[in-house]
Amino acid sequence: MKQSEYQKYDAVALADLIRRGDVSSREVCEAAIERADQVNGSLNAICFPQFSQALEQPYNKEAPFAGVPLLLKDLAQEQEGQPCTYGSRGFKNNIAPRDSEFVRRAREGGLLFLGRTATPEFGLKAVTESTLWGPSRNPWDTGLTPGGSSGGSGAAVAAGIVPMAGANDGGGSIRIPAAYNGLFGLKPSRGRISSGPFAGEAWTGASSDHVVTRTVRDSAAMLDVLAGPASGDPFVIPPPPEPYADLMRRAPDKLRIGVFTSSPYQTEVAPECVEAVEETARMLENLGHHVEYARPDFDGMALARCYLGLYFGEVSVLMEKAKTEFGASEDDFELDTRLIGMLGRTLPLPEYVSRRQQWNDFSRALGAYFGQFDLYLCPATGQLPAKIGELDTPSHLQFAAKLMLALKAGKLVHKSGQVDQMALENLARTPFTQLANLTGTPAMSVPLHWTSAGLPVGVQFGGAHGSEGVLLQLAAQLEEANPWFSQYERLEEGIN
């Protein structure tokens, strides 16, 4: 199979070709490896190649994705006997003792593991730039970030190395790279895909695993492979009435969709992101849906503080794990990570509990909103992709160092405006995604808009808990009305 031919197919189509005997799995994998060799030097998307292993990996020939290559994210998608670094020097000795539930199910689905994709340290940023692996780059413009934290996966799929790649989303990390790379990215409901066996609820329930894809049907079919509880999971949510791959083939009923474009954190939103939403709203009306400007009624700054409490606490625990289990030292972590960890260690426990309890307020507000609307539509991100290195400015690093010194000296408390301001600066580029994480509701980024300079701009839809079927139906309808697959042809001849 020629590489140029390989890139014209999504994962469902490749599996069908292999099943019919039109092409062998080895030929498909060789085409994927050839593409990786061609572009990964420019993109730095794959941090652990497993090319030779993929060619020899046995697979279930009756499985839905039999013989199709997949890249795993190097964060929480543990593969037995392989390192899982979380993008951190502190986790470089983390060798998985067994497969995660994600990997086990992907393997049972017939997928072949081509390697692992880069992520920022602990998946903490909306850019994929780590001291361990260096910066990953956006295939639409290699001077820009592919987003984060699933940025390596986003770049690899957009560039045609694989038709889909593993991702996870604790604050937007599926939807942000999807938006920046012109991909489809669905974050499932809390509990839809098991986080086992190493976690009951990843990031206290804020994070979900799934994939980034070029097509809606790949995402739906992969959700069928991955969904469902594992033994010991904290709760079970009802399965869909039929497979998602079948559900998405039917057009949705007429939907009531609420639209908003202002940032919940009162930060600036780029005009291109607003234009993408407005253009999508007109498309929805033409498809017969009811569209109305309305936003959920919740305290945006409270949401930011609650998310940051989670952020601080999780990082401090990960750092401690790296030190006690893998022999890491403080110097093994990046400056921002050390600061966040220190904020976690000094956050008073009653304040952490109070912030965690406040997640309920956002869920109730969103529940009231879904009493009026089926879905919401808003920007996927607040800004276009940052330039490589743009967020590691000397002034930012100096400010972080000053905050660390103030914390060490006991001169800074969490109610300080300095802490909130630093944290808001980190969230300002992507203020629309955290709501779905804290409420455990599904949300998706759909690539419906490109700028005059040729950059993709995603729009975000969110629904009530368990509404992945409706989201996928709408996404498939939009994909048919405004096909985006042909856009990838611009990347086939080489990376900018």
Coordinates of C-alpha atoms in Angstrom, one line a residue:
M1 CA 0.0 0.0 0.0
K2 CA 1.5 3.4 -1.0
Q3 CA 1.7 6.0 1.7
S4 CA -0.3 8.5 -0.3
E5 CA -3.1 5.9 -0.7
Y6 CA -2.9 5.0 3.0
Q7 CA -3.7 8.6 4.0
K8 CA -6.9 8.6 2.1
Y9 CA -8.6 6.1 4.5
D10 CA -9.9 6.4 8.0
A11 CA -9.5 3.5 10.5
V12 CA -12.9 2.0 9.7
A13 CA -12.0 1.9 6.0
L14 CA -8.6 0.5 6.6
A15 CA -10.0 -2.3 8.8
D16 CA -12.5 -3.1 6.0
L17 CA -9.7 -3.3 3.4
I18 CA -7.7 -5.7 5.6
R19 CA -10.8 -7.8 6.4
R20 CA -11.6 -8.2 2.7
G21 CA -8.0 -9.1 1.9
D22 CA -7.5 -6.1 -0.4
V23 CA -4.4 -5.1 1.6
S24 CA -2.5 -6.8 4.5
S25 CA -2.1 -5.4 7.9
R26 CA 1.7 -5.4 7.4
E27 CA 1.3 -3.2 4.3
V28 CA -0.9 -0.8 6.3
C29 CA 1.6 -0.6 9.1
E30 CA 4.5 -0.2 6.7
A31 CA 2.7 2.8 5.1
A32 CA 2.2 4.3 8.6
I33 CA 5.8 3.8 9.5
E34 CA 6.9 5.4 6.2
R35 CA 4.7 8.4 6.9
A36 CA 6.1 8.7 10.5
D37 CA 9.7 8.5 9.1
Q38 CA 8.8 11.3 6.7
V39 CA 7.2 13.8 9.1
N40 CA 8.0 13.0 12.7
G41 CA 11.4 14.7 12.5
S42 CA 9.6 18.0 11.8
L43 CA 6.7 17.4 14.2
N44 CA 8.2 15.5 17.2
A45 CA 4.9 13.9 17.8
I46 CA 6.1 10.3 18.6
C47 CA 8.3 10.0 21.6
F48 CA 8.5 6.2 21.8
P49 CA 8.5 4.5 18.4
Q50 CA 7.5 0.8 18.5
F51 CA 7.6 0.2 14.7
S52 CA 9.3 -3.2 14.7
Q53 CA 7.1 -4.5 17.5
A54 CA 3.9 -3.3 15.7
L55 CA 4.9 -5.3 12.6
E56 CA 5.1 -8.5 14.7
Q57 CA 2.2 -7.9 17.1
P58 CA -0.4 -10.6 16.9
Y59 CA -4.0 -9.4 16.6
N60 CA -7.6 -10.7 16.6
K61 CA -8.6 -10.9 12.9
E62 CA -12.3 -10.8 13.9
A63 CA -12.0 -7.6 15.8
P64 CA -13.5 -4.3 14.5
F65 CA -10.1 -2.6 14.0
A66 CA -8.2 -5.7 13.1
G67 CA -4.7 -4.8 11.9
V68 CA -5.0 -1.0 12.1
P69 CA -2.2 1.0 13.6
L70 CA -2.7 3.2 16.7
L71 CA -0.5 5.5 18.7
L72 CA -1.0 5.6 22.4
K73 CA -0.6 8.8 24.5
D74 CA 2.4 8.7 26.9
L75 CA 0.1 9.6 29.8
A76 CA -2.1 7.1 31.7
Q77 CA -2.4 4.7 28.8
E78 CA 0.0 2.2 30.3
Q79 CA 1.3 -0.7 28.2
E80 CA 2.8 -3.7 30.1
G81 CA 6.6 -3.7 30.1
Q82 CA 6.8 -0.3 28.4
P83 CA 7.7 3.1 29.9
C84 CA 5.0 5.7 30.5
T85 CA 6.7 8.9 31.4
Y86 CA 3.8 11.4 31.6
G87 CA 6.2 13.7 29.8
S88 CA 8.3 14.0 32.9
R89 CA 11.9 13.2 33.8
G90 CA 10.5 12.3 37.2
F91 CA 8.6 9.4 35.6
K92 CA 11.3 8.1 33.2
N93 CA 11.6 5.0 35.4
N94 CA 7.8 4.3 35.3
I95 CA 7.5 0.9 33.6
A96 CA 3.9 -0.3 33.5
P97 CA 3.4 -3.7 35.3
R98 CA 0.3 -4.4 33.2
D99 CA -1.9 -2.9 30.5
S100 CA -4.3 -0.2 31.4
E101 CA -8.0 -0.9 30.6
F102 CA -7.7 1.5 27.6
V103 CA -4.8 -0.4 26.2
R104 CA -6.3 -3.8 27.0
R105 CA -9.5 -2.9 25.1
A106 CA -7.7 -1.3 22.2
R107 CA -5.6 -4.5 21.9
E108 CA -8.8 -6.6 22.0
G109 CA -10.2 -4.3 19.3
G110 CA -7.5 -5.5 17.0
L111 CA -5.3 -2.3 17.0
L112 CA -1.5 -2.5 16.6
F113 CA 0.5 -0.1 18.8
L114 CA 2.9 1.9 16.7
G115 CA 4.4 3.8 19.6
R116 CA 3.6 6.6 22.1
T117 CA 2.9 10.3 21.6
A118 CA 4.4 13.2 23.4
T119 CA 2.6 15.2 26.1
P120 CA 3.7 18.1 28.3
E121 CA 4.8 17.3 31.8
F122 CA 1.9 15.6 33.6
G123 CA -0.4 16.8 30.8
L124 CA -0.5 20.2 32.5
K125 CA -0.5 22.6 29.6
A126 CA -2.4 23.4 26.4
V127 CA 0.9 23.2 24.6
T128 CA 3.0 20.1 24.2
E129 CA 6.5 21.3 25.1
S130 CA 8.5 19.4 27.8
T131 CA 12.0 19.4 29.0
L132 CA 12.0 15.6 28.5
W133 CA 10.9 15.5 24.8
G134 CA 11.1 19.1 23.5
P135 CA 8.3 20.8 21.6
S136 CA 5.8 19.0 19.4
R137 CA 4.7 21.0 16.4
N138 CA 1.5 21.7 14.5
P139 CA 1.4 20.2 11.0
W140 CA -0.6 23.1 9.6
D141 CA 2.2 25.5 10.7
T142 CA 5.2 24.0 12.4
G143 CA 6.0 27.3 14.2
L144 CA 2.8 26.8 16.2
T145 CA 1.8 24.4 19.0
P146 CA -0.5 21.4 18.3
G147 CA -2.1 22.2 21.7
G148 CA -2.1 20.0 24.7
S149 CA -2.0 17.9 26.5
S150 CA -2.7 15.3 23.7
G151 CA -0.7 17.4 21.3
G152 CA 1.6 14.6 20.0
S153 CA -1.5 12.6 19.2
G154 CA -3.2 15.5 17.5
A155 CA -0.2 16.3 15.3
A156 CA 0.3 12.7 14.3
V157 CA -3.3 12.2 13.3
A158 CA -3.6 15.4 11.4
A159 CA -0.3 14.7 9.5
G160 CA -1.6 11.2 8.5
I161 CA 0.7 9.0 10.5
V162 CA -2.3 7.1 12.0
P163 CA -6.0 7.7 11.4
M164 CA -6.6 8.0 15.2
A165 CA -4.5 8.2 18.4
G166 CA -5.0 7.8 22.1
A167 CA -5.8 10.9 24.1
N168 CA -7.3 11.9 27.4
D169 CA -9.0 15.0 28.7
G170 CA -8.8 16.4 32.2
G171 CA -9.3 20.1 31.3
G172 CA -9.6 20.1 27.5
S173 CA -6.8 17.8 26.5
I174 CA -8.8 16.0 23.8
R175 CA -10.7 19.0 22.5
I176 CA -7.9 21.5 22.4
P177 CA -5.6 19.5 20.2
A178 CA -8.6 18.5 18.1
A179 CA -9.4 22.2 17.6
Y180 CA -5.8 23.2 16.8
N181 CA -5.2 20.3 14.4
G182 CA -8.5 20.2 12.5
L183 CA -9.6 16.9 14.1
F184 CA -12.7 15.5 15.7
G185 CA -12.3 15.1 19.4
L186 CA -15.0 13.7 21.8
K187 CA -14.5 13.7 25.6
P188 CA -16.9 11.1 26.9
S189 CA -19.0 11.3 30.1
R190 CA -17.5 10.5 33.4
G191 CA -17.6 6.7 33.8
R192 CA -18.1 5.9 30.1
I193 CA -14.6 4.5 29.7
S194 CA -12.9 2.8 32.6
S195 CA -9.8 4.4 34.1
G196 CA -8.8 1.1 35.6
P197 CA -6.9 -0.6 36.9
F198 CA -4.5 2.1 38.2
A199 CA -7.3 4.7 39.0
G200 CA -10.9 4.6 40.0
E201 CA -11.6 8.1 38.7
A202 CA -8.8 9.8 36.9
W203 CA -8.1 13.3 38.2
T204 CA -10.9 12.9 40.7
G205 CA -13.3 12.2 37.9
A206 CA -12.4 15.2 35.8
S207 CA -10.4 13.2 33.2
S208 CA -11.6 10.8 30.5
D209 CA -9.7 8.7 28.0
H210 CA -10.7 8.4 24.3
V211 CA -9.1 9.2 20.9
V212 CA -8.6 12.1 18.4
T213 CA -9.7 11.2 14.9
R214 CA -10.1 12.5 11.4
T215 CA -13.7 11.2 11.0
V216 CA -16.7 11.0 13.3
R217 CA -17.3 7.3 12.5
D218 CA -13.8 6.4 13.8
S219 CA -14.5 8.1 17.1
A220 CA -17.9 6.3 17.4
A221 CA -16.6 2.9 16.5
M222 CA -13.7 3.3 18.9
L223 CA -16.0 4.4 21.7
D224 CA -17.8 1.0 21.2
V225 CA -14.5 -0.7 21.7
L226 CA -13.5 1.3 24.8
A227 CA -16.8 1.9 26.6
G228 CA -18.1 0.0 29.6
P229 CA -17.1 -0.6 33.2
A230 CA -14.3 -2.7 34.6
S231 CA -14.3 -4.7 37.8
G232 CA -13.9 -2.4 40.7
D233 CA -15.0 0.8 39.0
P234 CA -16.7 3.2 41.4
F235 CA -20.0 3.3 39.4
V236 CA -21.6 2.1 36.2
I237 CA -23.5 4.4 33.8
P238 CA -26.2 3.0 31.4
P239 CA -24.9 1.8 28.0
P240 CA -26.4 3.2 24.8
P241 CA -29.4 1.5 23.3
E242 CA -27.3 0.3 20.4
P243 CA -23.7 0.6 19.3
Y244 CA -22.5 4.2 18.8
A245 CA -21.4 3.2 15.3
D246 CA -25.0 2.5 14.4
L247 CA -26.5 5.4 16.4
M248 CA -24.4 8.0 14.5
R249 CA -25.7 6.9 11.2
R250 CA -29.2 8.3 12.0
A251 CA -29.8 12.0 11.8
P252 CA -30.6 13.6 15.1
D253 CA -34.0 14.9 16.0
K254 CA -34.5 18.7 15.8
L255 CA -32.3 20.0 18.6
R256 CA -32.5 23.0 20.8
I257 CA -29.0 24.4 21.0
G258 CA -27.9 27.3 23.2
V259 CA -25.0 29.4 22.0
F260 CA -22.4 31.6 23.8
T261 CA -19.1 33.0 22.8
S262 CA -17.9 35.0 25.9
S263 CA -15.3 33.5 28.1
P264 CA -16.5 32.3 31.5
Y265 CA -13.3 33.8 33.0
Q266 CA -13.9 37.2 31.3
T267 CA -10.8 36.8 29.2
E268 CA -10.4 37.8 25.6
V269 CA -11.7 35.5 22.9
A270 CA -10.1 35.7 19.4
P271 CA -12.5 36.9 16.6
E272 CA -11.7 33.8 14.6
C273 CA -13.1 31.6 17.4
V274 CA -16.2 33.7 17.6
E275 CA -16.6 33.7 13.8
A276 CA -16.4 29.9 13.8
V277 CA -19.3 29.6 16.3
E278 CA -21.4 32.1 14.5
E279 CA -20.8 30.3 11.2
T280 CA -21.7 27.0 12.8
A281 CA -24.9 28.5 14.3
R282 CA -26.1 29.5 10.9
M283 CA -25.3 26.0 9.5
L284 CA -27.4 24.5 12.4
E285 CA -30.3 26.7 11.6
N286 CA -30.1 25.6 7.9
L287 CA -30.2 22.0 9.1
G288 CA -33.5 22.7 10.9
H289 CA -32.2 23.0 14.5
H290 CA -33.4 25.7 16.9
V291 CA -30.5 28.0 17.9
E292 CA -30.7 30.6 20.6
Y293 CA -28.0 32.7 22.4
A294 CA -28.0 31.6 26.0
R295 CA -25.2 30.5 28.4
P296 CA -25.4 28.3 31.5
D297 CA -25.7 30.4 34.7
F298 CA -22.7 29.7 36.8
D299 CA -19.8 31.6 38.5
G300 CA -16.9 31.4 36.0
M301 CA -14.3 32.6 38.5
A302 CA -15.5 30.0 41.0
L303 CA -15.1 27.3 38.3
A304 CA -11.6 28.5 37.6
R305 CA -10.7 28.3 41.3
C306 CA -12.2 24.9 41.7
Y307 CA -10.4 23.6 38.6
L308 CA -7.1 25.0 39.9
G309 CA -7.6 23.4 43.3
L310 CA -7.8 20.0 41.5
Y311 CA -4.8 21.0 39.4
F312 CA -2.6 21.9 42.4
G313 CA -3.5 18.8 44.4
E314 CA -3.1 16.3 41.6
V315 CA 0.4 17.6 40.7
S316 CA 1.6 17.5 44.2
V317 CA 0.5 13.9 44.5
L318 CA 2.2 12.9 41.2
M319 CA 5.4 14.6 42.2
E320 CA 5.4 12.6 45.5
K321 CA 4.7 9.4 43.7
A322 CA 7.7 10.1 41.4
K323 CA 10.0 10.7 44.4
T324 CA 8.9 7.7 46.5
E325 CA 8.4 5.1 43.7
F326 CA 10.9 6.1 41.0
G327 CA 13.6 7.9 42.9
A328 CA 13.0 11.3 41.3
S329 CA 14.4 14.5 42.8
E330 CA 12.9 18.0 42.9
D331 CA 15.3 19.0 40.0
D332 CA 13.6 16.3 37.8
F333 CA 10.6 18.6 37.4
E334 CA 10.1 21.7 35.4
L335 CA 9.8 25.1 37.1
D336 CA 6.1 25.5 36.5
T337 CA 5.5 22.0 37.8
R338 CA 7.5 22.6 41.0
L339 CA 5.5 25.7 41.6
I340 CA 2.1 24.0 41.0
G341 CA 3.2 21.1 43.3
M342 CA 4.1 23.6 46.0
L343 CA 0.8 25.3 45.7
G344 CA -0.9 21.9 46.1
R345 CA 1.2 21.0 49.2
T346 CA 0.3 24.4 50.8
L347 CA -3.4 24.4 49.9
P348 CA -5.4 24.0 53.2
L349 CA -7.3 20.7 53.2
P350 CA -10.7 22.4 54.2
E351 CA -10.3 24.7 51.2
Y352 CA -9.6 21.8 48.9
V353 CA -12.7 20.0 50.1
S354 CA -14.8 23.1 49.8
R355 CA -13.7 23.6 46.2
R356 CA -14.3 19.9 45.4
Q357 CA -17.8 20.2 46.9
Q358 CA -18.5 23.2 44.7
W359 CA -18.4 21.0 41.6
N360 CA -22.0 20.2 42.5
D361 CA -23.0 23.8 41.9
F362 CA -21.7 23.7 38.3
S363 CA -23.5 20.4 37.6
R364 CA -26.8 21.7 39.0
A365 CA -26.4 24.9 36.8
L366 CA -25.7 22.8 33.7
G367 CA -28.6 20.5 34.6
A368 CA -31.0 23.5 34.7
Y369 CA -29.6 24.6 31.3
F370 CA -30.3 21.3 29.8
G371 CA -33.8 21.6 31.0
Q372 CA -34.2 24.2 28.2
F373 CA -31.6 23.1 25.6
D374 CA -30.4 19.7 24.3
L375 CA -26.8 20.9 23.7
Y376 CA -24.6 24.0 24.0
L377 CA -22.4 25.5 21.3
C378 CA -19.3 27.7 22.1
P379 CA -15.7 28.1 21.0
A380 CA -13.4 25.1 21.7
T381 CA -10.6 27.5 22.5
G382 CA -10.4 31.2 23.3
Q383 CA -7.3 31.8 21.2
L384 CA -5.5 30.4 18.1
P385 CA -2.5 28.2 18.7
A386 CA 0.4 29.8 20.5
K387 CA 3.8 30.0 18.9
I388 CA 6.3 27.4 20.0
G389 CA 8.0 28.7 23.2
E390 CA 5.6 31.6 23.5
L391 CA 4.4 30.6 26.9
D392 CA 7.9 30.1 28.3
T393 CA 8.8 33.8 28.4
P394 CA 11.5 35.1 30.8
S395 CA 8.9 37.3 32.5
H396 CA 6.6 34.3 33.1
L397 CA 9.5 32.2 34.5
Q398 CA 10.7 35.0 36.7
F399 CA 7.1 35.5 38.0
A400 CA 6.9 31.7 38.8
A401 CA 10.2 31.8 40.6
K402 CA 9.1 34.8 42.7
L403 CA 5.9 33.0 43.7
M404 CA 7.9 29.9 44.7
L405 CA 10.2 32.0 46.9
A406 CA 7.2 33.7 48.5
L407 CA 5.6 30.3 49.2
K408 CA 8.8 29.0 50.7
A409 CA 9.0 32.0 52.9
G410 CA 5.4 31.7 54.0
K411 CA 4.6 35.1 52.6
L412 CA 1.9 34.0 50.2
V413 CA -1.4 32.3 50.8
H414 CA -3.9 30.8 48.4
K415 CA -6.3 33.7 48.6
S416 CA -3.6 35.9 47.1
G417 CA -4.6 37.6 43.9
Q418 CA -1.2 36.7 42.6
V419 CA -2.0 33.0 42.6
D420 CA -5.4 33.6 40.9
Q421 CA -3.8 35.9 38.3
M422 CA -1.0 33.4 37.4
A423 CA -3.5 30.6 37.2
L424 CA -5.9 32.6 35.0
E425 CA -3.0 33.4 32.6
N426 CA -2.6 29.7 32.1
L427 CA -6.3 29.1 31.5
A428 CA -7.0 32.3 29.4
R429 CA -6.2 30.7 26.1
T430 CA -8.6 27.7 26.7
P431 CA -11.4 28.9 29.0
F432 CA -14.3 26.9 27.5
T433 CA -13.3 23.3 28.2
Q434 CA -13.1 22.9 32.0
L435 CA -16.9 23.1 32.6
A436 CA -17.3 19.6 31.0
N437 CA -14.5 18.2 33.1
L438 CA -15.8 19.3 36.5
T439 CA -19.4 18.3 35.6
G440 CA -18.4 15.0 34.1
T441 CA -20.5 15.7 30.9
P442 CA -19.5 14.8 27.3
A443 CA -18.3 17.5 25.0
M444 CA -16.7 17.5 21.5
S445 CA -14.6 19.7 19.3
V446 CA -15.7 19.7 15.6
P447 CA -13.4 21.1 12.8
L448 CA -15.9 23.3 11.0
H449 CA -13.9 26.4 10.3
W450 CA -10.5 27.4 8.8
T451 CA -9.0 30.9 9.0
S452 CA -7.9 32.9 5.9
A453 CA -4.4 31.7 6.7
G454 CA -5.5 28.1 6.5
L455 CA -5.4 27.3 10.2
P456 CA -8.2 25.0 11.6
V457 CA -10.6 26.4 14.3
G458 CA -12.7 24.0 16.3
V459 CA -16.1 24.6 17.8
Q460 CA -17.3 22.9 20.9
F461 CA -20.6 21.2 21.6
G462 CA -21.6 19.9 25.1
G463 CA -24.4 17.8 26.3
A464 CA -25.9 16.2 29.4
H465 CA -24.3 13.3 31.1
G466 CA -24.6 10.2 28.9
S467 CA -25.6 12.0 25.7
E468 CA -22.6 10.9 23.5
G469 CA -25.1 9.4 21.0
V470 CA -26.8 12.7 20.3
L471 CA -23.4 14.5 20.0
L472 CA -22.1 11.9 17.6
Q473 CA -25.3 12.1 15.5
L474 CA -25.0 15.8 15.2
A475 CA -21.3 15.6 14.4
A476 CA -22.0 13.2 11.6
Q477 CA -24.7 15.4 10.3
L478 CA -22.3 18.4 10.3
E479 CA -19.6 16.3 8.7
E480 CA -21.9 15.5 5.9
A481 CA -23.0 19.1 5.5
N482 CA -19.5 20.5 5.6
P483 CA -17.0 17.7 4.9
W484 CA -13.5 18.4 6.3
F485 CA -11.6 15.3 5.3
S486 CA -10.4 16.8 2.1
Q487 CA -8.6 19.5 4.1
Y488 CA -5.9 17.0 5.1
E489 CA -4.8 16.7 1.4
R490 CA -3.0 20.0 2.0
L491 CA -0.7 18.2 4.4
E492 CA 0.1 15.1 2.3
E493 CA 2.9 16.6 0.2
G494 CA 4.9 17.7 3.2
I495 CA 4.8 19.6 6.5
N496 CA 5.0 23.4 6.5

